[in-house]
PDB file of C-alpha atoms and ligand atoms in Angstrom:
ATOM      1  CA  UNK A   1      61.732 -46.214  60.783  1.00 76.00           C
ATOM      2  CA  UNK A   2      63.337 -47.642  63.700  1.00 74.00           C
ATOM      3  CA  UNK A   3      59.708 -48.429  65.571  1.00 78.00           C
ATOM      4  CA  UNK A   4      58.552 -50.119  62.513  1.00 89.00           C
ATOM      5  CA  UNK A   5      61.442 -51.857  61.432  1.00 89.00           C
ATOM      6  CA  UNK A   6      61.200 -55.165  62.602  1.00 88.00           C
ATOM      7  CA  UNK A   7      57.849 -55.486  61.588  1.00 90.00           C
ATOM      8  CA  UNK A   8      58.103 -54.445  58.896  1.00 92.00           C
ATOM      9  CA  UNK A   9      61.081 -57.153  58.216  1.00 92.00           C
ATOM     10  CA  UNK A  10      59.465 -60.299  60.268  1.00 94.00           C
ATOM     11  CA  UNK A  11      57.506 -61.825  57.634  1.00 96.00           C
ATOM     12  CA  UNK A  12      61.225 -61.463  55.192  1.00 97.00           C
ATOM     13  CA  UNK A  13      63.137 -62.743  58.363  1.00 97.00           C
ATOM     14  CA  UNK A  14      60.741 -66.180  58.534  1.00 97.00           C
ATOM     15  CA  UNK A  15      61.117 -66.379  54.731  1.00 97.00           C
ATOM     16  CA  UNK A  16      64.632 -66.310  54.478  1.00 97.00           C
ATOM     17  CA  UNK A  17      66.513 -63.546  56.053  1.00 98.00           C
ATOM     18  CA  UNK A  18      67.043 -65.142  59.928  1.00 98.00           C
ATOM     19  CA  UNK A  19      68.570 -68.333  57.778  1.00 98.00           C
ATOM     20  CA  UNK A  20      70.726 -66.244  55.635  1.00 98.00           C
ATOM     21  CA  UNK A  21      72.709 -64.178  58.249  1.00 98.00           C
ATOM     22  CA  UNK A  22      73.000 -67.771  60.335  1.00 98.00           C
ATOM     23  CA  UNK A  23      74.584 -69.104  57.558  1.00 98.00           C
ATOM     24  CA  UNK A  24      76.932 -66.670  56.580  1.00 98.00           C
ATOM     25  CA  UNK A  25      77.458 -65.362  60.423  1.00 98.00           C
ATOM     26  CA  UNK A  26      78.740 -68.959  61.242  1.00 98.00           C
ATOM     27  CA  UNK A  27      82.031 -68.122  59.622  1.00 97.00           C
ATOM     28  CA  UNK A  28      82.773 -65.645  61.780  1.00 98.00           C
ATOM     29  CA  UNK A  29      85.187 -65.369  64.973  1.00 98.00           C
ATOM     30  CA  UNK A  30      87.721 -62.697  66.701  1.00 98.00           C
ATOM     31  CA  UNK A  31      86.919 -59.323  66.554  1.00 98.00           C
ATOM     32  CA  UNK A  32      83.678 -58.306  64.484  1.00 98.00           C
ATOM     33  CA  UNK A  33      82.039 -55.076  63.571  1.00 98.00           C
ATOM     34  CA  UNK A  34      78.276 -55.236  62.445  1.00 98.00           C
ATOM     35  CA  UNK A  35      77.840 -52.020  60.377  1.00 98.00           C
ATOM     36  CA  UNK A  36      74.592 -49.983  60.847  1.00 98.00           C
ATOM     37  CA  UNK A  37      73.505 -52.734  63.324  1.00 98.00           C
ATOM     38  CA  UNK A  38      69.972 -51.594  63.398  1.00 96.00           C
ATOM     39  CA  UNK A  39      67.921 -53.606  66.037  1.00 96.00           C
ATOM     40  CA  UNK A  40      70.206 -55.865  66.521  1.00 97.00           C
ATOM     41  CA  UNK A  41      68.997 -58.659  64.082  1.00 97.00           C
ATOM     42  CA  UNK A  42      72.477 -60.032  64.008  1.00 98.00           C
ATOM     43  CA  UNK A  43      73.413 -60.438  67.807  1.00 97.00           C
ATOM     44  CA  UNK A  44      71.413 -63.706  67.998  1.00 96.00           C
ATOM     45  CA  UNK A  45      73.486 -65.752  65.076  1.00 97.00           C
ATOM     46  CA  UNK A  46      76.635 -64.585  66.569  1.00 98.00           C
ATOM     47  CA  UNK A  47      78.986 -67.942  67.044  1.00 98.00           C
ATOM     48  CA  UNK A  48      80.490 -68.302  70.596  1.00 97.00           C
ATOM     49  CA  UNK A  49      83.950 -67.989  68.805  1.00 98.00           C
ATOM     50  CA  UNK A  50      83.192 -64.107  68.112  1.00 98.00           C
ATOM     51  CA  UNK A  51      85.538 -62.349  71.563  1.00 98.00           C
ATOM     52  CA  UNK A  52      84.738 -59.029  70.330  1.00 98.00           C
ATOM     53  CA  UNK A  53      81.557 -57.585  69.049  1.00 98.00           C
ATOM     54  CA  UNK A  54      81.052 -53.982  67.916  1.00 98.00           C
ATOM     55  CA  UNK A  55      77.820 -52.669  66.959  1.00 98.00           C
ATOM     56  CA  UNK A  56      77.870 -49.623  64.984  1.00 98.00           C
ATOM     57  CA  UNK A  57      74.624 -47.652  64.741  1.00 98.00           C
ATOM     58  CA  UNK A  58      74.427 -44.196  63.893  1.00 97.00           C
ATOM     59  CA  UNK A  59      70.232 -43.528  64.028  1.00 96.00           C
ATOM     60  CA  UNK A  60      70.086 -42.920  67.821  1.00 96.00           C
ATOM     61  CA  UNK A  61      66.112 -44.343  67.695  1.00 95.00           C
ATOM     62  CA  UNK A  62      67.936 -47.554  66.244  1.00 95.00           C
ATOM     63  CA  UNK A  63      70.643 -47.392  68.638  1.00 96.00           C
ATOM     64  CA  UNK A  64      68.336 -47.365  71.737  1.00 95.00           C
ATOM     65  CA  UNK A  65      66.560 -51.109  70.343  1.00 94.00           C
ATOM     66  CA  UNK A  66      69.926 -52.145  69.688  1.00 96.00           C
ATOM     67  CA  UNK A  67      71.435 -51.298  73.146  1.00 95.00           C
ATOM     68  CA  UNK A  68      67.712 -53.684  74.583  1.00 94.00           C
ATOM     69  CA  UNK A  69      69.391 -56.422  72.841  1.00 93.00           C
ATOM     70  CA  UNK A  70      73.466 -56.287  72.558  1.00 96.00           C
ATOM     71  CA  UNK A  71      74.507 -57.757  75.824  1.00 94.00           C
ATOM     72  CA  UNK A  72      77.711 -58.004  76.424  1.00 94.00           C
ATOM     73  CA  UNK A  73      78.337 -56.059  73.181  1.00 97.00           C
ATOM     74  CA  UNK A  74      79.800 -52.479  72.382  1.00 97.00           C
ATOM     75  CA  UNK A  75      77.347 -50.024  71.026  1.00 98.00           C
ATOM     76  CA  UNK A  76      79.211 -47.405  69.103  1.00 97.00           C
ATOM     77  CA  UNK A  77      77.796 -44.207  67.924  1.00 97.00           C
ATOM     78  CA  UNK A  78      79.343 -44.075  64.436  1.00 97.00           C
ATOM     79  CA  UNK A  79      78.993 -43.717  60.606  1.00 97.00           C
ATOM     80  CA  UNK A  80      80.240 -45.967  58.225  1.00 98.00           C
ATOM     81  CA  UNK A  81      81.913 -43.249  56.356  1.00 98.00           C
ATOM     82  CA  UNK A  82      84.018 -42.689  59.337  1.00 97.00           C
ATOM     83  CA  UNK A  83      84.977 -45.198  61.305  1.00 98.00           C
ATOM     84  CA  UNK A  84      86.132 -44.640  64.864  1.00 98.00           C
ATOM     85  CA  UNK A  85      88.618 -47.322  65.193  1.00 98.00           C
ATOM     86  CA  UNK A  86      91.998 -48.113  64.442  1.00 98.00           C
ATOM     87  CA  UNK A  87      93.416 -49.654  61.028  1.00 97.00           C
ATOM     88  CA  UNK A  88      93.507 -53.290  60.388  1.00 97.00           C
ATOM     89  CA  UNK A  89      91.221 -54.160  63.617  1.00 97.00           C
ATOM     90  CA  UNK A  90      88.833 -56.413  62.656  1.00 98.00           C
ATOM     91  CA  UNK A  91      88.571 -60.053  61.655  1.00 98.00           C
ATOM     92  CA  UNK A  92      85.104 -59.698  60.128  1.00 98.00           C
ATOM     93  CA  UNK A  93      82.743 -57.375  59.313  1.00 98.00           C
ATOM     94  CA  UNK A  94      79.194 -57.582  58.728  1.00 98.00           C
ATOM     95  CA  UNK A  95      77.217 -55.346  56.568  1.00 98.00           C
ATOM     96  CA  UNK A  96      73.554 -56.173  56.046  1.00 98.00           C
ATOM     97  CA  UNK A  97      71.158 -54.324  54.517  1.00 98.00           C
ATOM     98  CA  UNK A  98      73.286 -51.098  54.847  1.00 98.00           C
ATOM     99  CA  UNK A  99      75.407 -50.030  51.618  1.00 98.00           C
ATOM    100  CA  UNK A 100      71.636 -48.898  50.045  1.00 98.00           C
ATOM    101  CA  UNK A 101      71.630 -46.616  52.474  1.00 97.00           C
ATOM    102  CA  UNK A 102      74.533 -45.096  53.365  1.00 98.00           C
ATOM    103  CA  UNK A 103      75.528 -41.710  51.689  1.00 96.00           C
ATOM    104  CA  UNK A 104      78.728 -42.824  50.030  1.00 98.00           C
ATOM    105  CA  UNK A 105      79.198 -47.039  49.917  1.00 98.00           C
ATOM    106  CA  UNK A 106      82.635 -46.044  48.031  1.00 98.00           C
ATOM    107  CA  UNK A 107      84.137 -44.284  51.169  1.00 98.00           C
ATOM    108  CA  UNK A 108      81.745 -46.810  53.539  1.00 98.00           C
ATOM    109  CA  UNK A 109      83.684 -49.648  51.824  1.00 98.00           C
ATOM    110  CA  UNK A 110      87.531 -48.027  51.850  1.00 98.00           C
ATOM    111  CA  UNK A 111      86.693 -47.515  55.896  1.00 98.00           C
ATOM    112  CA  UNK A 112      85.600 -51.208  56.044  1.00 98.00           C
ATOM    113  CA  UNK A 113      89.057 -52.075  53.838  1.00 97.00           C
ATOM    114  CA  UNK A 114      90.924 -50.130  56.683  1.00 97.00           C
ATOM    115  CA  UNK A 115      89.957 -51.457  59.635  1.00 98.00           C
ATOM    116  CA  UNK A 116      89.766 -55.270  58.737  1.00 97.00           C
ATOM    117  CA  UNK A 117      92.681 -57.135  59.118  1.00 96.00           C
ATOM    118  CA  UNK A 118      95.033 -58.457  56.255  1.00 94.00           C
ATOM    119  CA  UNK A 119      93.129 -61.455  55.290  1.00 93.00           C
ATOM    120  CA  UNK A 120      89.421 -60.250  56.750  1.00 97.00           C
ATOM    121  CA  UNK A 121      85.894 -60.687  55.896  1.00 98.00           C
ATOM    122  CA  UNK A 122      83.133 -58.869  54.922  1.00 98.00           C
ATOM    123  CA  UNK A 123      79.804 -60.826  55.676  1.00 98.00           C
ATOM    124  CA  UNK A 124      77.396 -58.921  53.416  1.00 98.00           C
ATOM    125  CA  UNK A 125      73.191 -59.105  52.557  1.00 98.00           C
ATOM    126  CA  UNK A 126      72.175 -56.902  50.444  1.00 98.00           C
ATOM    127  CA  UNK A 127      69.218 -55.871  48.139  1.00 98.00           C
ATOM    128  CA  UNK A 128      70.356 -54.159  45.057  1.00 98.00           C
ATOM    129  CA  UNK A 129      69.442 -52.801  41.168  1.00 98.00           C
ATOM    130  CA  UNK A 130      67.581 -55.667  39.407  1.00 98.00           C
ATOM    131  CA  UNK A 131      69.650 -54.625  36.407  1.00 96.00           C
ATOM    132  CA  UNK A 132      68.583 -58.516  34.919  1.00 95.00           C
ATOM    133  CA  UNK A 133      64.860 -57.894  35.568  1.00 96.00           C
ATOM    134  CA  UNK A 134      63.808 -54.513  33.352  1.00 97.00           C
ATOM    135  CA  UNK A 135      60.563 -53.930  34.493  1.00 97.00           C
ATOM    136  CA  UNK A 136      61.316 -54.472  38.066  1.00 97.00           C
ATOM    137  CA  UNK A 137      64.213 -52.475  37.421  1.00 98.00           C
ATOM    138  CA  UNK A 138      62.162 -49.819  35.806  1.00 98.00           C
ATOM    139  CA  UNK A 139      59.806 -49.464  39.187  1.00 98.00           C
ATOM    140  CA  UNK A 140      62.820 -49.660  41.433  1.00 98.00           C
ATOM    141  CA  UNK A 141      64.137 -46.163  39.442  1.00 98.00           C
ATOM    142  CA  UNK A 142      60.373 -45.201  39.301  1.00 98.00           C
ATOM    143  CA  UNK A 143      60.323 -45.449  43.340  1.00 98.00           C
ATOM    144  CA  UNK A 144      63.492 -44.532  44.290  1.00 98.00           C
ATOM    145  CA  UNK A 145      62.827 -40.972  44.750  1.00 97.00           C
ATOM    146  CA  UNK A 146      60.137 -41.493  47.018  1.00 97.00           C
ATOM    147  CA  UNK A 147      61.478 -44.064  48.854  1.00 96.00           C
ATOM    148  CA  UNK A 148      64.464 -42.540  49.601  1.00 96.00           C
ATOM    149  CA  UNK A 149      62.453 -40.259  51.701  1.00 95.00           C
ATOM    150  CA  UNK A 150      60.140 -42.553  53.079  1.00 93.00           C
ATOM    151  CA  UNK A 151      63.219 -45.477  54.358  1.00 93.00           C
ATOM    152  CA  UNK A 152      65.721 -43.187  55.693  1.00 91.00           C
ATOM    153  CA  UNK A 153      68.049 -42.749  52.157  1.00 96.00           C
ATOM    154  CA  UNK A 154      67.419 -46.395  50.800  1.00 97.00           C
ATOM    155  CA  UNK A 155      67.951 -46.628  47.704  1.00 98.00           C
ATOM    156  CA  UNK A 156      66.520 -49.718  45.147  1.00 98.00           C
ATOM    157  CA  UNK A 157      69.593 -49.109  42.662  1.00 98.00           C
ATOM    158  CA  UNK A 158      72.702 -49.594  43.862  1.00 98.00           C
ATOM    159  CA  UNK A 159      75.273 -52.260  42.198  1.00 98.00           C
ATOM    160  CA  UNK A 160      76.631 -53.073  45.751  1.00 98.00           C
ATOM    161  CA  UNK A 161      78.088 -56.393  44.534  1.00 97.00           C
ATOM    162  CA  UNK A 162      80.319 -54.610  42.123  1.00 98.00           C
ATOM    163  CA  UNK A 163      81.017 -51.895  44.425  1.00 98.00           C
ATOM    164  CA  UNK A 164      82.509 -54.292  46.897  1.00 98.00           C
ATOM    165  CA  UNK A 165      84.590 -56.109  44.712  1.00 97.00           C
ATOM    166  CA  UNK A 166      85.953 -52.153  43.092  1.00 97.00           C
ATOM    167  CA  UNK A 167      87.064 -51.627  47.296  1.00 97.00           C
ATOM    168  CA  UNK A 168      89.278 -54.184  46.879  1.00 96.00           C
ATOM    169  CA  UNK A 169      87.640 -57.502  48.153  1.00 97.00           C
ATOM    170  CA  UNK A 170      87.356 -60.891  46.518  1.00 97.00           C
ATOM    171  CA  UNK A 171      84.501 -63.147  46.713  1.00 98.00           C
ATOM    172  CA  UNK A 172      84.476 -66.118  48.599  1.00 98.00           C
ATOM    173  CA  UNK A 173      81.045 -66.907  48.760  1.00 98.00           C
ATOM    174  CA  UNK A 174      78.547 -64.882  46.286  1.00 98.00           C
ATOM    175  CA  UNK A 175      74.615 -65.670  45.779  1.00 98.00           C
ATOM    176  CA  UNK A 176      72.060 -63.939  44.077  1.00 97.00           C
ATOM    177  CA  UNK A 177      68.460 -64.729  45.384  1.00 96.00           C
ATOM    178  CA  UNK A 178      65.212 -63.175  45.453  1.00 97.00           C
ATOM    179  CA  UNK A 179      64.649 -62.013  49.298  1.00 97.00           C
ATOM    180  CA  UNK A 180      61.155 -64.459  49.786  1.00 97.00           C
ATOM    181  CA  UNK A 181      58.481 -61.878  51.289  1.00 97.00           C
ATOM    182  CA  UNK A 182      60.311 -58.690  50.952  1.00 97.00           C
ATOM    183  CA  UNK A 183      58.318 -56.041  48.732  1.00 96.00           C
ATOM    184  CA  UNK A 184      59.334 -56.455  44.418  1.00 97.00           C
ATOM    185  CA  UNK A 185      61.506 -53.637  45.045  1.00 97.00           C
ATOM    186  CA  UNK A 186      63.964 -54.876  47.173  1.00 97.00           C
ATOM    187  CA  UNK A 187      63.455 -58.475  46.233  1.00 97.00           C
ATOM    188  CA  UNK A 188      66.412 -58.663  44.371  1.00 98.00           C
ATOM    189  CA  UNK A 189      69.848 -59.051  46.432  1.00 98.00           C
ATOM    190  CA  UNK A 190      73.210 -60.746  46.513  1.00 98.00           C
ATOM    191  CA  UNK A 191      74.888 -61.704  49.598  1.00 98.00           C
ATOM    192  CA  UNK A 192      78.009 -63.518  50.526  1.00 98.00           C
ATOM    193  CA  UNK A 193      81.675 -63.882  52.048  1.00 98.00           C
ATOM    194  CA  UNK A 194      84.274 -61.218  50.447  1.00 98.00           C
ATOM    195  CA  UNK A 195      88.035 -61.350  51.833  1.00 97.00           C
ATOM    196  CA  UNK A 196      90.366 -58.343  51.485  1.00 94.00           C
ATOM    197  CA  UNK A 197      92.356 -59.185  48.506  1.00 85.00           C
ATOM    198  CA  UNK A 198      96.039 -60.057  49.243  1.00 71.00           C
ATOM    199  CA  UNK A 199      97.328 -57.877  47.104  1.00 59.00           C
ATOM    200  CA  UNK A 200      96.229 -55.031  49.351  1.00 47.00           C
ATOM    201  CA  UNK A 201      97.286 -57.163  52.401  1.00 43.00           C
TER     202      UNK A 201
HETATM  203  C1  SAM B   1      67.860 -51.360  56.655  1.00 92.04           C
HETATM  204  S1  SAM B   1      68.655 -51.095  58.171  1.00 92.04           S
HETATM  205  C2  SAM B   1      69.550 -52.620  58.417  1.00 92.04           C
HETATM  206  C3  SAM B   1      69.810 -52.922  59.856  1.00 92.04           C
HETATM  207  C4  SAM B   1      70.552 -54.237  60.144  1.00 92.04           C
HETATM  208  N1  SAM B   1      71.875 -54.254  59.559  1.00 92.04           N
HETATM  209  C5  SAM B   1      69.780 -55.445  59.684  1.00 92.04           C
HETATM  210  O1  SAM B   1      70.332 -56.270  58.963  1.00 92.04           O
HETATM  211  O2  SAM B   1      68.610 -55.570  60.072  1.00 92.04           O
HETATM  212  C6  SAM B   1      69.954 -49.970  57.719  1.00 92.04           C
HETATM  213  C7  SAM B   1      70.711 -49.464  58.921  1.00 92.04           C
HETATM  214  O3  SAM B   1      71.857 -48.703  58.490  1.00 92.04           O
HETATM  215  C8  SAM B   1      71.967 -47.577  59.330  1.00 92.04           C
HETATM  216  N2  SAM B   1      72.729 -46.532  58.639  1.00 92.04           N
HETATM  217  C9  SAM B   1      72.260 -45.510  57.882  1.00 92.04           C
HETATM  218  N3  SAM B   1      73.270 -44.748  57.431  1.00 92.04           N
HETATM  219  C10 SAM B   1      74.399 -45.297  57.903  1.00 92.04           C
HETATM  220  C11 SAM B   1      75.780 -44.960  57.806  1.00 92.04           C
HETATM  221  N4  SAM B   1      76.181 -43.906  57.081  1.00 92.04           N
HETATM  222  N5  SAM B   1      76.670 -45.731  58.449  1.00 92.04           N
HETATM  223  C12 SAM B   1      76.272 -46.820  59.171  1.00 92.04           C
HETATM  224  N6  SAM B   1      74.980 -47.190  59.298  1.00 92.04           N
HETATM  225  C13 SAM B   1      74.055 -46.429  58.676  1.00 92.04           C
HETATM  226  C14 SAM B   1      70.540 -47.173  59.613  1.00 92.04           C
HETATM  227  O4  SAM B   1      70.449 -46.342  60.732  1.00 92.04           O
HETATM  228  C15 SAM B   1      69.904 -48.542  59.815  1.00 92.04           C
HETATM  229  O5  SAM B   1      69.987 -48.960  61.137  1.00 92.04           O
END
């Protein structure tokens, strides 16, 4: 997956992916984790008012591309599910492309609760269920199976936007687009800006 990835992604980046994470990574500042950073396609868009960037990549094959291109940034061996850092110490955290494929986006999301500051962000892409579309949403349960195997536990029909909002966040910012030049199964995604609600602050 990881030799392949970014190829496979380019023609999705042009379209609309690079613009996306620009826009919504231009909020961000302080201390920021990107969760299962992949290659790296974040580092670029990150604002000079970021002071402290964590990359968290637990595919070591990802984790060597990412290293190529992180800079000045920390490369952290670690799973979303458990988080090696200390409550509340994040401003922001990014999560692109990533709650399809972790094992368990319910624990993913309380770890991303606990370590983000009272009043935090969660920056977030992702493609989900096309619950509104019934035949795509028919091929994306006909496909799953296999493409689970085949993309490293991605799965085409997850409700992440709902799941974030059940972890306790509130949206700031929430858009529902097709994803321009991605493959009709993971076409259909939300993305946006989600604070930790203040009740849990
Ligand atoms: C589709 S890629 C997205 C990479 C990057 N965020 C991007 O936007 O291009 C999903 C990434 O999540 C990572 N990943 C898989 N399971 C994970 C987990 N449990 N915790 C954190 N990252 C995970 C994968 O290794 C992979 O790098």
């Amino acid at each position: 997956m990881a030799s392949i990835y970014d190829r496979f992604m380019a023609e999705t980046e042009r379209a609309c992916l690079a613009d996306w994470r620009a826009e919504l990574l231009s909020a961000a500042s302080g201390a920021v984790l990107d969760l299962g950073a992949g290659t790296g396609a974040n580092v670029p868009h990150m604002p000079k008012a970021v002071t402290r960037l964590v990359l968290c990549e637990p595919d070591p094959h990802m984790r060597r591309r990412l290293a190529a291109r992180a800079g000045e940034a920390e490369v952290a061996d670690a799973s979303a599910e458990q988080l090696p850092f200390d409550d509340e110490s994040f401003d922001f955290v990014c999560c692109m492309l990533v709650l399809c494929t972790v094992s368990d986006p319910e624990r993913a999301l309380a770890e991303v609760h606990r370590v983000m500051k009272p009043g935090g962000k969660l920056l977030f892409i992702e493609h989900v269920a096309a619950r509104q579309r019934p035949r795509r949403f028919l091929l994306q349960r006909w496909c799953e199976p296999v493409w689970k195997h085949l993309a490293e536990n991605c799965h085409l029909t997850r409700d992440s936007e709902e799941a974030i909002e059940k972890a306790g966040f509130e949206f700031e910012v929430l858009k529902r687009e097709s994803m321009r030049k991605a493959l009709p199964i993971i076409r259909t995604s939300v993305r946006g800006i989600a604070r930790r609600a203040t009740s849990d602050a």
